[in-house]
PDB file of N, CA and C in Angstrom:
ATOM      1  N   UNK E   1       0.845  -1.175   0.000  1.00 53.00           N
ATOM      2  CA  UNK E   1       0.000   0.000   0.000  1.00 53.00           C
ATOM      3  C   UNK E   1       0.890   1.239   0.000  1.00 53.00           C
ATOM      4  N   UNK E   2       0.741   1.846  -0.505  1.00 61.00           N
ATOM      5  CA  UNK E   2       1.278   3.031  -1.307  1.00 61.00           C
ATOM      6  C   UNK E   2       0.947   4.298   0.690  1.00 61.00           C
ATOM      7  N   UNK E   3       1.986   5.269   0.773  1.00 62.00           N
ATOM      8  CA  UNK E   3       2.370   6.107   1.698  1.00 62.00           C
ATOM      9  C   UNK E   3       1.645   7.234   1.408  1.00 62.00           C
ATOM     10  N   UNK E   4       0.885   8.040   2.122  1.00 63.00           N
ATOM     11  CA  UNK E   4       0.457   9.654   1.556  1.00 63.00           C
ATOM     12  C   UNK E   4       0.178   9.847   2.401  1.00 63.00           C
ATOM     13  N   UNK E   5       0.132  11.675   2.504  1.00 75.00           N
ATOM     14  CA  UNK E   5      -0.177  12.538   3.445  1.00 75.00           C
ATOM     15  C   UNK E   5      -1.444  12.729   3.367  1.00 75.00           C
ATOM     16  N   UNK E   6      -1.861  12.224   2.000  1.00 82.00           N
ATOM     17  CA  UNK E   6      -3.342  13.326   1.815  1.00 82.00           C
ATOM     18  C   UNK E   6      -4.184  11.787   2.173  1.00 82.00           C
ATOM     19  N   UNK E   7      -5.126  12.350   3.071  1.00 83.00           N
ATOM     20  CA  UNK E   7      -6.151  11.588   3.471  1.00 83.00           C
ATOM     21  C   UNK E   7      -7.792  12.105   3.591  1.00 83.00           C
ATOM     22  N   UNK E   8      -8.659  11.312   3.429  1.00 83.00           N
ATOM     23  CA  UNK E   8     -10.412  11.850   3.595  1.00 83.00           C
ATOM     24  C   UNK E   8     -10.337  11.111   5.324  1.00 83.00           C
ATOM     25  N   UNK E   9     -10.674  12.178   6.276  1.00 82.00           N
ATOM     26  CA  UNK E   9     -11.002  11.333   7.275  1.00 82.00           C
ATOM     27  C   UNK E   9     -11.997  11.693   7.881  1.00 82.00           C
ATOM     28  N   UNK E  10     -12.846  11.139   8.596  1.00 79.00           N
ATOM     29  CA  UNK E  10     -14.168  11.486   9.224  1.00 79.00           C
ATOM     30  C   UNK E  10     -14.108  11.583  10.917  1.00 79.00           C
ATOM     31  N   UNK E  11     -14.369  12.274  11.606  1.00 80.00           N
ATOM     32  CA  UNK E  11     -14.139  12.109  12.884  1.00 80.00           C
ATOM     33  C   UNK E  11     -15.039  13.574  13.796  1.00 80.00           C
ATOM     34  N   UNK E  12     -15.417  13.040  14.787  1.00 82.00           N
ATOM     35  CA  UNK E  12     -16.422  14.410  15.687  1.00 82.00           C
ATOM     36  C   UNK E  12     -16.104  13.919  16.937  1.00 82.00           C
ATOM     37  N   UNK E  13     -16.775  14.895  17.709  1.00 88.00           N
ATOM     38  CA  UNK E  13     -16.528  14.956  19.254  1.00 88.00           C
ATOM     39  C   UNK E  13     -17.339  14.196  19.627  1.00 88.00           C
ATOM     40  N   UNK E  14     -17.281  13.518  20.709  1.00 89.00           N
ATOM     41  CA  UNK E  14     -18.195  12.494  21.745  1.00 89.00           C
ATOM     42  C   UNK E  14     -18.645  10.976  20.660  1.00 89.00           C
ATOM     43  N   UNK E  15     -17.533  11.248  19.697  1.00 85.00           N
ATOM     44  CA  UNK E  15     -17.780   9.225  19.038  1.00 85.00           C
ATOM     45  C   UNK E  15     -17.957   8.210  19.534  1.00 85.00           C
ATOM     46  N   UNK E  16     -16.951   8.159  21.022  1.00 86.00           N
ATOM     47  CA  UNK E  16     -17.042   7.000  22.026  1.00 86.00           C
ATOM     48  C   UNK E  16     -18.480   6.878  22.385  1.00 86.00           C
ATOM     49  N   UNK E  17     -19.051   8.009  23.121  1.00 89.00           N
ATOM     50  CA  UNK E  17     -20.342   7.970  23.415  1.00 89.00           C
ATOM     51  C   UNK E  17     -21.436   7.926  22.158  1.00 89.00           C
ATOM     52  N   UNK E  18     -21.626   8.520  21.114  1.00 84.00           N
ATOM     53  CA  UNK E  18     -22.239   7.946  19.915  1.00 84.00           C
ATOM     54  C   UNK E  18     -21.857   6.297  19.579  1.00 84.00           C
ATOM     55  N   UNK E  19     -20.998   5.732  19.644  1.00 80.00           N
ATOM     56  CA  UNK E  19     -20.643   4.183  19.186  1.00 80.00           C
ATOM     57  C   UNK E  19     -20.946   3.538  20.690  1.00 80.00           C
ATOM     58  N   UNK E  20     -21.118   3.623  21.658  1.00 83.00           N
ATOM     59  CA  UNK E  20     -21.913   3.121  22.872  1.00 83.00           C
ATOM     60  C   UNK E  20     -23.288   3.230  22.571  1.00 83.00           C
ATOM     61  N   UNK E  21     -23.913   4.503  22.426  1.00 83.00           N
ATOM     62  CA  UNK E  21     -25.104   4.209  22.349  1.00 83.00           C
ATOM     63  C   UNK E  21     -25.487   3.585  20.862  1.00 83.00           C
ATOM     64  N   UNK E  22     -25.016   3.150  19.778  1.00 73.00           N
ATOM     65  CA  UNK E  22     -25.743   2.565  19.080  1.00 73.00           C
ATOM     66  C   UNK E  22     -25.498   0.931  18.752  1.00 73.00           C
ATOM     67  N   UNK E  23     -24.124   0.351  20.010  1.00 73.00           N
ATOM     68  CA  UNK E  23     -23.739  -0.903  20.184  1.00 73.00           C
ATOM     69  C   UNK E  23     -25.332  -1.204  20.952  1.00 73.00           C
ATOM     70  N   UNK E  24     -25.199  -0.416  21.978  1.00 71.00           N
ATOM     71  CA  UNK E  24     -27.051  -0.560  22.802  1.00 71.00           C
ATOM     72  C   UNK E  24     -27.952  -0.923  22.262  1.00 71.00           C
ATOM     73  N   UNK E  25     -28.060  -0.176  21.008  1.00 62.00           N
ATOM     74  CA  UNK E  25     -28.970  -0.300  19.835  1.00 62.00           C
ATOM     75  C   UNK E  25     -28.505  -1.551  18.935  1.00 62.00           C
ATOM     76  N   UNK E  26     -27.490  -2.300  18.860  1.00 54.00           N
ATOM     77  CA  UNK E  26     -27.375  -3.472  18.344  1.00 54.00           C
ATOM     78  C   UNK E  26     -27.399  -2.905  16.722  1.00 54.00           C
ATOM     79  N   UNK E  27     -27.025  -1.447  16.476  1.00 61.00           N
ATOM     80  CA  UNK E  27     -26.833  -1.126  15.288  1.00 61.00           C
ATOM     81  C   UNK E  27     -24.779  -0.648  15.220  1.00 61.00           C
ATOM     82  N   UNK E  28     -24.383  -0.954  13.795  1.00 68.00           N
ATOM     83  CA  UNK E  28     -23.457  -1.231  13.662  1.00 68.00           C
ATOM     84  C   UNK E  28     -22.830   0.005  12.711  1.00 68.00           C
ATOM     85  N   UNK E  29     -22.003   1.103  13.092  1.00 78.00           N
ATOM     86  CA  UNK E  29     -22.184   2.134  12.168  1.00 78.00           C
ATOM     87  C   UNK E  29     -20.549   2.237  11.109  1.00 78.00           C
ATOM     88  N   UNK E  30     -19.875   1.360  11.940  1.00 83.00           N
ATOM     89  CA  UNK E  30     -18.403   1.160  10.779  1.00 83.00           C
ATOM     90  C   UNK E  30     -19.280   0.600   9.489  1.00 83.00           C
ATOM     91  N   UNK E  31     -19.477   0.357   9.051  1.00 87.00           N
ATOM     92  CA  UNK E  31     -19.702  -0.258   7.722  1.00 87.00           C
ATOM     93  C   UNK E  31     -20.363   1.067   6.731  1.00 87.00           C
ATOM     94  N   UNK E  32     -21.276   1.842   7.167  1.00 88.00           N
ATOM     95  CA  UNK E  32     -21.469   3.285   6.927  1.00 88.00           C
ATOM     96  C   UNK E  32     -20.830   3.937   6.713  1.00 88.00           C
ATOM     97  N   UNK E  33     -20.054   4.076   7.749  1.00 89.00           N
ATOM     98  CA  UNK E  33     -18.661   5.310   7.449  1.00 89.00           C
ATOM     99  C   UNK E  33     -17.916   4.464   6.411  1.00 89.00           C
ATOM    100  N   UNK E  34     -17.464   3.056   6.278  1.00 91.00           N
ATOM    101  CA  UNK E  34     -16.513   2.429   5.350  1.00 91.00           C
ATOM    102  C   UNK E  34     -17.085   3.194   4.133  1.00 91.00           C
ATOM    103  N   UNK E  35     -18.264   2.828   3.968  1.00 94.00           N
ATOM    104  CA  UNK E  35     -19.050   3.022   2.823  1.00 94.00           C
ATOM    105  C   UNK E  35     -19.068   4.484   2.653  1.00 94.00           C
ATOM    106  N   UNK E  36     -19.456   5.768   3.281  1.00 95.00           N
ATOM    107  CA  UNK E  36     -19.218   7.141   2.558  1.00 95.00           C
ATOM    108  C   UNK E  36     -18.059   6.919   2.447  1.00 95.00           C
ATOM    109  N   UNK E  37     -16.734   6.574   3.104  1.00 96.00           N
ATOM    110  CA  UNK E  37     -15.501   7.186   3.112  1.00 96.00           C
ATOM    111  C   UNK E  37     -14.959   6.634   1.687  1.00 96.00           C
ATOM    112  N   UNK E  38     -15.351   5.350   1.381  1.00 96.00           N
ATOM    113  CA  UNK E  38     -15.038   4.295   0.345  1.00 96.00           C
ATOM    114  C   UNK E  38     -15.586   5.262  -1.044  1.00 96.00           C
ATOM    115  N   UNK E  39     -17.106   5.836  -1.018  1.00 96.00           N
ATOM    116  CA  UNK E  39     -17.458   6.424  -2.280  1.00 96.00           C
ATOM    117  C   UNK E  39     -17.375   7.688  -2.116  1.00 96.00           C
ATOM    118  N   UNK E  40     -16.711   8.609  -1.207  1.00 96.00           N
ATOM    119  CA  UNK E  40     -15.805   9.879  -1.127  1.00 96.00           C
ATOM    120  C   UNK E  40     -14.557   9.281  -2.423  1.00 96.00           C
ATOM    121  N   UNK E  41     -14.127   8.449  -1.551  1.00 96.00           N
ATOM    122  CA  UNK E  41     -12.666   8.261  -2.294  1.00 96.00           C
ATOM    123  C   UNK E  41     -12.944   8.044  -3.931  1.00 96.00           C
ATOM    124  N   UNK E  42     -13.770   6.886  -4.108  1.00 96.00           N
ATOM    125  CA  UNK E  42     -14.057   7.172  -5.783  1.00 96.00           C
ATOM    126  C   UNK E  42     -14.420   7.999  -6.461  1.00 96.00           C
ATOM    127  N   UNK E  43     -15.235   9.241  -5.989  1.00 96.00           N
ATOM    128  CA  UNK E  43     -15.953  10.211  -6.403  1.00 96.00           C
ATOM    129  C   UNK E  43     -14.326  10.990  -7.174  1.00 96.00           C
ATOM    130  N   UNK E  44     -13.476  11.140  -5.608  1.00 94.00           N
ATOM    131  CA  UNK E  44     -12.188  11.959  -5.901  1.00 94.00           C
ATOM    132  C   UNK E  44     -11.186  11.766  -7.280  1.00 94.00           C
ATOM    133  N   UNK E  45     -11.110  10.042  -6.805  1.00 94.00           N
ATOM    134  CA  UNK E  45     -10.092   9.364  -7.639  1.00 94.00           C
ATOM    135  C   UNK E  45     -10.664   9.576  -9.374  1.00 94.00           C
ATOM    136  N   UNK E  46     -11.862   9.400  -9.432  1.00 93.00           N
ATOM    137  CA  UNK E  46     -12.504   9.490 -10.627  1.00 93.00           C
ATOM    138  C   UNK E  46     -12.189  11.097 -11.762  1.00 93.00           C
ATOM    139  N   UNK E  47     -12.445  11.924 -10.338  1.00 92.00           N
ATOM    140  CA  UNK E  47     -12.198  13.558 -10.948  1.00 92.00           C
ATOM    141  C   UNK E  47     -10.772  13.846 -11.362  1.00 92.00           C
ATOM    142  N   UNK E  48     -10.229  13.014 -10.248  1.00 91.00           N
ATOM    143  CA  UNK E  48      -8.459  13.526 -10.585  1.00 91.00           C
ATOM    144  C   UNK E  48      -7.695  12.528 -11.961  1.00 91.00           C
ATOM    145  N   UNK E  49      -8.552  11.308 -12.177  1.00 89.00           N
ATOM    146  CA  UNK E  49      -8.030  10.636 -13.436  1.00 89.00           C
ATOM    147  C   UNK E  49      -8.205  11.426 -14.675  1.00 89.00           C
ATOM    148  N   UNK E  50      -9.878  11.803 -14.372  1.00 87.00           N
ATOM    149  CA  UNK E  50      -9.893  12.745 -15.483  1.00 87.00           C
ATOM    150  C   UNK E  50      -9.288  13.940 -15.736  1.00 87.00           C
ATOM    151  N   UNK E  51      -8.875  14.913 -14.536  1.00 86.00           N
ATOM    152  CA  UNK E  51      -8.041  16.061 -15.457  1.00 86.00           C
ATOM    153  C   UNK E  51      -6.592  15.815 -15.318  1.00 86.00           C
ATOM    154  N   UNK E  52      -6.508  14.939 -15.051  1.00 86.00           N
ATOM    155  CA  UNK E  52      -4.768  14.841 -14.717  1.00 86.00           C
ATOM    156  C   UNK E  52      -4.720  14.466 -16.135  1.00 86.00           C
ATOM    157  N   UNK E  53      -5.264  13.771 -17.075  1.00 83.00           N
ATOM    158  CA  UNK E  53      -5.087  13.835 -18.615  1.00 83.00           C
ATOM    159  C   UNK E  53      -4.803  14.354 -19.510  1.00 83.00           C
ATOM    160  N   UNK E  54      -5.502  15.970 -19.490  1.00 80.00           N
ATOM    161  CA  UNK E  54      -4.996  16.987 -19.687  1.00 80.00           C
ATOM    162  C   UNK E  54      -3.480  17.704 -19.501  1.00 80.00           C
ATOM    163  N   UNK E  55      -2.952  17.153 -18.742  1.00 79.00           N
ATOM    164  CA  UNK E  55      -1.532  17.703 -18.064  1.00 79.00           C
ATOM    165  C   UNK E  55      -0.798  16.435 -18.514  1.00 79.00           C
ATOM    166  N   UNK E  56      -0.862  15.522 -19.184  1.00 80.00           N
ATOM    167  CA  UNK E  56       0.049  14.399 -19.508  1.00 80.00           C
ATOM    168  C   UNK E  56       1.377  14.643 -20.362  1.00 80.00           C
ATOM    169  N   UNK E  57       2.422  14.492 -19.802  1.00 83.00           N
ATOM    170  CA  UNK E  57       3.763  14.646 -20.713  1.00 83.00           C
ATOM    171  C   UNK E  57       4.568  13.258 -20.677  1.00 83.00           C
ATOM    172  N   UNK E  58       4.668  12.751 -19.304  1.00 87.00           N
ATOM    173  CA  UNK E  58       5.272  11.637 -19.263  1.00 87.00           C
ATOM    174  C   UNK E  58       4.386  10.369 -18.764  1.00 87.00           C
ATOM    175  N   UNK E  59       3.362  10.722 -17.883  1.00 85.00           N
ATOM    176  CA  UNK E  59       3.042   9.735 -17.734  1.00 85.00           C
ATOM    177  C   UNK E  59       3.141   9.702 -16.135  1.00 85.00           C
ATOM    178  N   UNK E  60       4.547  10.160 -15.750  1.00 88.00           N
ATOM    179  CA  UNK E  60       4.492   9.432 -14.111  1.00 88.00           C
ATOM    180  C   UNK E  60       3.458   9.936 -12.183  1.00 88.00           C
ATOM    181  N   UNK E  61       2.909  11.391 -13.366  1.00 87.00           N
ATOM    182  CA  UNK E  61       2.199  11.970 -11.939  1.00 87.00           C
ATOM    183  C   UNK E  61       0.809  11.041 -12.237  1.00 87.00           C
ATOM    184  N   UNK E  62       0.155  10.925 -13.145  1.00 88.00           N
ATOM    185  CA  UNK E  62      -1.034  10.148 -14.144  1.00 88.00           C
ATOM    186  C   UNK E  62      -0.865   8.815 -12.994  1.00 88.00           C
ATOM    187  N   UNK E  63       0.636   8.026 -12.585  1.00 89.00           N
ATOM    188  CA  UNK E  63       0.850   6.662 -12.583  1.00 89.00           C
ATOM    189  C   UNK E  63       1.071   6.677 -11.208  1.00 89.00           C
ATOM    190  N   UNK E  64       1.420   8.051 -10.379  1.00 91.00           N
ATOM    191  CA  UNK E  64       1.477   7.829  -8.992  1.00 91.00           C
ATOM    192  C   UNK E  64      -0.221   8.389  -8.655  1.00 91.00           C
ATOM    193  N   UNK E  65      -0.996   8.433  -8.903  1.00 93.00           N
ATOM    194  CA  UNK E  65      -2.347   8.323  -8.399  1.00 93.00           C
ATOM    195  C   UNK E  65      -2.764   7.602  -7.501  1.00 93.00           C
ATOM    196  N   UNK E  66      -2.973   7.545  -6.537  1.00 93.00           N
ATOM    197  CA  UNK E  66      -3.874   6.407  -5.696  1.00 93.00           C
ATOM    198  C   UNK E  66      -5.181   5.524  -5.674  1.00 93.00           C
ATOM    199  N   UNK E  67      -4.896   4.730  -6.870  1.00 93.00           N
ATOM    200  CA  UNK E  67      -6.212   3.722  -7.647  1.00 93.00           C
ATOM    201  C   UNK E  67      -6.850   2.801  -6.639  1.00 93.00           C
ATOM    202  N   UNK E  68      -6.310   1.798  -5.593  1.00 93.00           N
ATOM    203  CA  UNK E  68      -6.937   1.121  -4.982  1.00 93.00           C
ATOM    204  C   UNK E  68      -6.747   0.896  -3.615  1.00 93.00           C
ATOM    205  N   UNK E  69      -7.515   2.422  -3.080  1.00 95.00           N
ATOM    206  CA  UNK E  69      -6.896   2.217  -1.960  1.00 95.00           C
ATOM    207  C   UNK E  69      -8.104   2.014  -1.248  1.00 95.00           C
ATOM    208  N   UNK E  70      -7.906   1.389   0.602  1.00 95.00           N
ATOM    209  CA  UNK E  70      -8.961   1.042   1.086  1.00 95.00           C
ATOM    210  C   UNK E  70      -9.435   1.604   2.519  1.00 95.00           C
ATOM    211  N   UNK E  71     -10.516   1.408   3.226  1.00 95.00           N
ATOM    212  CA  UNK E  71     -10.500   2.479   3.884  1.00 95.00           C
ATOM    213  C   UNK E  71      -9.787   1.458   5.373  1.00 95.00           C
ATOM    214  N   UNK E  72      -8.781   2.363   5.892  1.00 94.00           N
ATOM    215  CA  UNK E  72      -8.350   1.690   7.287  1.00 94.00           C
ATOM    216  C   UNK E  72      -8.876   2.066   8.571  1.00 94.00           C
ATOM    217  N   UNK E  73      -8.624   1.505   9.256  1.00 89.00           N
ATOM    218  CA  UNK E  73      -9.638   1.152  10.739  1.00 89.00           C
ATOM    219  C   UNK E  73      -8.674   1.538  11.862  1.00 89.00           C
ATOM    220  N   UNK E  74      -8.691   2.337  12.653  1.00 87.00           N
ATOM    221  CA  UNK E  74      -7.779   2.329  13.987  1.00 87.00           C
ATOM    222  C   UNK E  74      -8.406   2.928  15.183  1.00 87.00           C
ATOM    223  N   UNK E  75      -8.759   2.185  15.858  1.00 79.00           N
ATOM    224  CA  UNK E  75      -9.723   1.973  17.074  1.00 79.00           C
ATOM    225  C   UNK E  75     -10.903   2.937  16.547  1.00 79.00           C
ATOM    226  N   UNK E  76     -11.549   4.320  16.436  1.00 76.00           N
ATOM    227  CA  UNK E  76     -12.435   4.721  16.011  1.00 76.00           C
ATOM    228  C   UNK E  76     -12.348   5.864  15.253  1.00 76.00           C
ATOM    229  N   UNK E  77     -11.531   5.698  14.580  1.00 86.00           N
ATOM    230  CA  UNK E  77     -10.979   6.419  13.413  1.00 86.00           C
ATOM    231  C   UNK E  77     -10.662   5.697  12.042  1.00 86.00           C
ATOM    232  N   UNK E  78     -11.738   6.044  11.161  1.00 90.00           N
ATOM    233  CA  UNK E  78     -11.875   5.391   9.978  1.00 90.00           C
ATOM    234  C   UNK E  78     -10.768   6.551   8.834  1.00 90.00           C
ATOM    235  N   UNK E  79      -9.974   5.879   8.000  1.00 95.00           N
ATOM    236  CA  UNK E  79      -9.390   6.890   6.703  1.00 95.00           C
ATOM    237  C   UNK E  79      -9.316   5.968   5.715  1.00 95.00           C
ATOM    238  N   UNK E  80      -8.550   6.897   4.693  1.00 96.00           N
ATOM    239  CA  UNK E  80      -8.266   6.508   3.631  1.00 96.00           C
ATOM    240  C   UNK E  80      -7.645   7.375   2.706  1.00 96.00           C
ATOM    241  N   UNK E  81      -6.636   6.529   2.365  1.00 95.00           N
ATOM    242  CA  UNK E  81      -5.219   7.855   1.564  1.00 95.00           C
ATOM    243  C   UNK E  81      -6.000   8.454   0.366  1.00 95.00           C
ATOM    244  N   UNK E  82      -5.840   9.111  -0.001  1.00 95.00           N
ATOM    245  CA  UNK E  82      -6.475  10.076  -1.373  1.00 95.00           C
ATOM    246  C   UNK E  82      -5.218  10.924  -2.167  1.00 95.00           C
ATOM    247  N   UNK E  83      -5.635  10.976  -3.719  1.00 91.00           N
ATOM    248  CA  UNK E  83      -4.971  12.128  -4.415  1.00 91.00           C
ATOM    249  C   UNK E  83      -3.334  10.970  -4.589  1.00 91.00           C
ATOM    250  N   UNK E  84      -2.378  11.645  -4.641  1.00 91.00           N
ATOM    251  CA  UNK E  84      -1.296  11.070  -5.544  1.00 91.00           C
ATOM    252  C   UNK E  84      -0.344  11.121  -4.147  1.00 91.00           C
ATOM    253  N   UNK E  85       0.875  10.195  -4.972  1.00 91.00           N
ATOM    254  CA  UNK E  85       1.972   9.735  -3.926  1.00 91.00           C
ATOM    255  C   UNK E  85       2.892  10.295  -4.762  1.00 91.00           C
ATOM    256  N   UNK E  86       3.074  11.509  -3.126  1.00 89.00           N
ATOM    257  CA  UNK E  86       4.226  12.694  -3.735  1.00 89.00           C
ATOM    258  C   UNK E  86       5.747  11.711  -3.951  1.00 89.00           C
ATOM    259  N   UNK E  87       5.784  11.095  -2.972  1.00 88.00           N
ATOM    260  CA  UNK E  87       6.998  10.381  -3.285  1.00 88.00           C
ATOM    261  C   UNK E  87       7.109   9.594  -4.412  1.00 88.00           C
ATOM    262  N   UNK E  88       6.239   8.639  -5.211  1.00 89.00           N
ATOM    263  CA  UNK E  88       6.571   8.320  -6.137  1.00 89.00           C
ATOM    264  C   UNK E  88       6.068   8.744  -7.241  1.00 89.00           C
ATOM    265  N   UNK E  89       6.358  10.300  -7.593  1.00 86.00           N
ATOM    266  CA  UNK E  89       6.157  10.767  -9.070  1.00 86.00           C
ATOM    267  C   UNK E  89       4.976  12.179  -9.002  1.00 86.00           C
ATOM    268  N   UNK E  90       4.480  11.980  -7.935  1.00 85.00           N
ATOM    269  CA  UNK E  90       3.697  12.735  -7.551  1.00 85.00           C
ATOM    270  C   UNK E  90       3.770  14.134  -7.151  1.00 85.00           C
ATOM    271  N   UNK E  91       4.573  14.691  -7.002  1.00 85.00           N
ATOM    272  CA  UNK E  91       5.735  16.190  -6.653  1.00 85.00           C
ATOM    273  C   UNK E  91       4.687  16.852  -7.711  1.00 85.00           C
ATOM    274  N   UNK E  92       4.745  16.630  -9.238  1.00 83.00           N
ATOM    275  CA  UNK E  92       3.909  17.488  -9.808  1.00 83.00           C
ATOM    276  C   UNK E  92       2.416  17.867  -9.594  1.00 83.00           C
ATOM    277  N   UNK E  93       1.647  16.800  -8.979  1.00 85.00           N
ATOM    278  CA  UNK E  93       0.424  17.691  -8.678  1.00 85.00           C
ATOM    279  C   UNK E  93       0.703  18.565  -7.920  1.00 85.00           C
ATOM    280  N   UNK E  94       1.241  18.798  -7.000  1.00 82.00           N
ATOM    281  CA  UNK E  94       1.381  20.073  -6.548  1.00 82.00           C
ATOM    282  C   UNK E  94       1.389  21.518  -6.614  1.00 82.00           C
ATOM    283  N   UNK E  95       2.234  21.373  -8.141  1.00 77.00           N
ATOM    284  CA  UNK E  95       1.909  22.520  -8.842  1.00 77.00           C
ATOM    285  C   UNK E  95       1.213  22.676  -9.373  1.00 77.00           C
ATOM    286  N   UNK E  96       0.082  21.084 -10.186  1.00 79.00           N
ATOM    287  CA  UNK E  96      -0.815  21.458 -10.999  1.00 79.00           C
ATOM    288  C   UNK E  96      -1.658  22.239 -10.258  1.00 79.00           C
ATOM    289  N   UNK E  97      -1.980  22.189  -8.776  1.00 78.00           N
ATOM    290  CA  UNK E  97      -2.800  22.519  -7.675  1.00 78.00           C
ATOM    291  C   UNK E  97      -2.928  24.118  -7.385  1.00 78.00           C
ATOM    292  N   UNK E  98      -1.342  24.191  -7.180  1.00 81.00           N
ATOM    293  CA  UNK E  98      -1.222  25.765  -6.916  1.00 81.00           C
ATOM    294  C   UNK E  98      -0.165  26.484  -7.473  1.00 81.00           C
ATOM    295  N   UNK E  99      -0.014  25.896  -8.916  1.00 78.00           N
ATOM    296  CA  UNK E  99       0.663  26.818  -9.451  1.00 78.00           C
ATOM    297  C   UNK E  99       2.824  26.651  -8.917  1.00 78.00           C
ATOM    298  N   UNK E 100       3.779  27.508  -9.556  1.00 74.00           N
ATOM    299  CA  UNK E 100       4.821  27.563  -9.177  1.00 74.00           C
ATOM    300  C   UNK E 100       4.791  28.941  -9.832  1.00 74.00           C
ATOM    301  N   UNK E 101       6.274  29.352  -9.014  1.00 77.00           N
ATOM    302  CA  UNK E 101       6.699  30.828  -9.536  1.00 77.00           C
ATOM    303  C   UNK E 101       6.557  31.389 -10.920  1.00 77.00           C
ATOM    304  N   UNK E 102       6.579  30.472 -11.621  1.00 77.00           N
ATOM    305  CA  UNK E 102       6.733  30.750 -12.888  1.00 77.00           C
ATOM    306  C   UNK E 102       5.417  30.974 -13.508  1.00 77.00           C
ATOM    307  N   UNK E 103       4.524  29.836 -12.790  1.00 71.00           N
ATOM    308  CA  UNK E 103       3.247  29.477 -13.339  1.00 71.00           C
ATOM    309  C   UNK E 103       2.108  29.674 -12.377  1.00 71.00           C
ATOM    310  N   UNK E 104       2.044  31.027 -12.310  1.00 70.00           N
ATOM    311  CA  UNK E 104       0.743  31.273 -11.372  1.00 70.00           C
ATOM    312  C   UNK E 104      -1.117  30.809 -11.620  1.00 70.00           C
ATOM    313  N   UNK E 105      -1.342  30.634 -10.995  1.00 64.00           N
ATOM    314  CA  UNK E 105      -2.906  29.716 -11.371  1.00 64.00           C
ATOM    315  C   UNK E 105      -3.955  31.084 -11.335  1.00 64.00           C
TER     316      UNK E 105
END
C-alpha cells in the first residue's frame, strides 16, 4: 500500500459515546462510514483521473495516483489515503494545484 499525506477522514466529538449508544442499539455504524468514506474516495479518484489527462507529458504523476486504496480502521478512526503519492512521481500535482513561480494559477 502506497504512503500519503493526503487523506479523507471522518471524525467528531463524543464518538465514544455515539458508538456506545448505538452498540445498545445493536446497530453497527463502521460499515457506513466504510461506505461514505469508500465512495468519497471514488468520487475523488474518478475527478483527478480525469483532469490529470490533460496535463500528460510523461506519464508518471497520471501513474502515482492512488487507484486502490482502502478504507483503514484504527480503534475509532476510519481513513483513507487520497490524491497522488508525492513520493513516487507525484511532486507534480502540486503545482498542478497551486501553481509555481513561474506558473501562477
Amino acid at each position: 500500500m502506497a504512503s500519503s499525506k493526503n487523506k479523507i477522514t471522518l471524525s467528531f466529538p463524543g464518538i465514544e459515546e455515539t458508538l456506545d449508544r448505538f452498540e445498545k442499539m445493536d446497530l453497527a455504524i463502521g460499515p457506513a462510514v466504510t461506505e461514505a468514506l469508500q465512495k468519497s474516495y471514488d468520487y475523488v479518484t474518478t475527478h483527478l483521473e480525469d483532469q490529470i489527462e490533460q496535463h500528460r507529458r510523461t506519464g508518471k504523476t497520471a501513474e502515482s495516483l492512488l487507484k486502490n486504496e482502502k478504507v483503514q480502521v484504527e480503534g475509532t478512526t476510519y481513513s483513507i489515503n487520497v490524491g497522488f503519492d508525492i513520493g513516487n512521481g507525484g511532486l507534480a500535482s502540486i503545482f498542478l494545484m497551486y501553481g509555481s513561480p513561474r506558473h501562477k494559477i
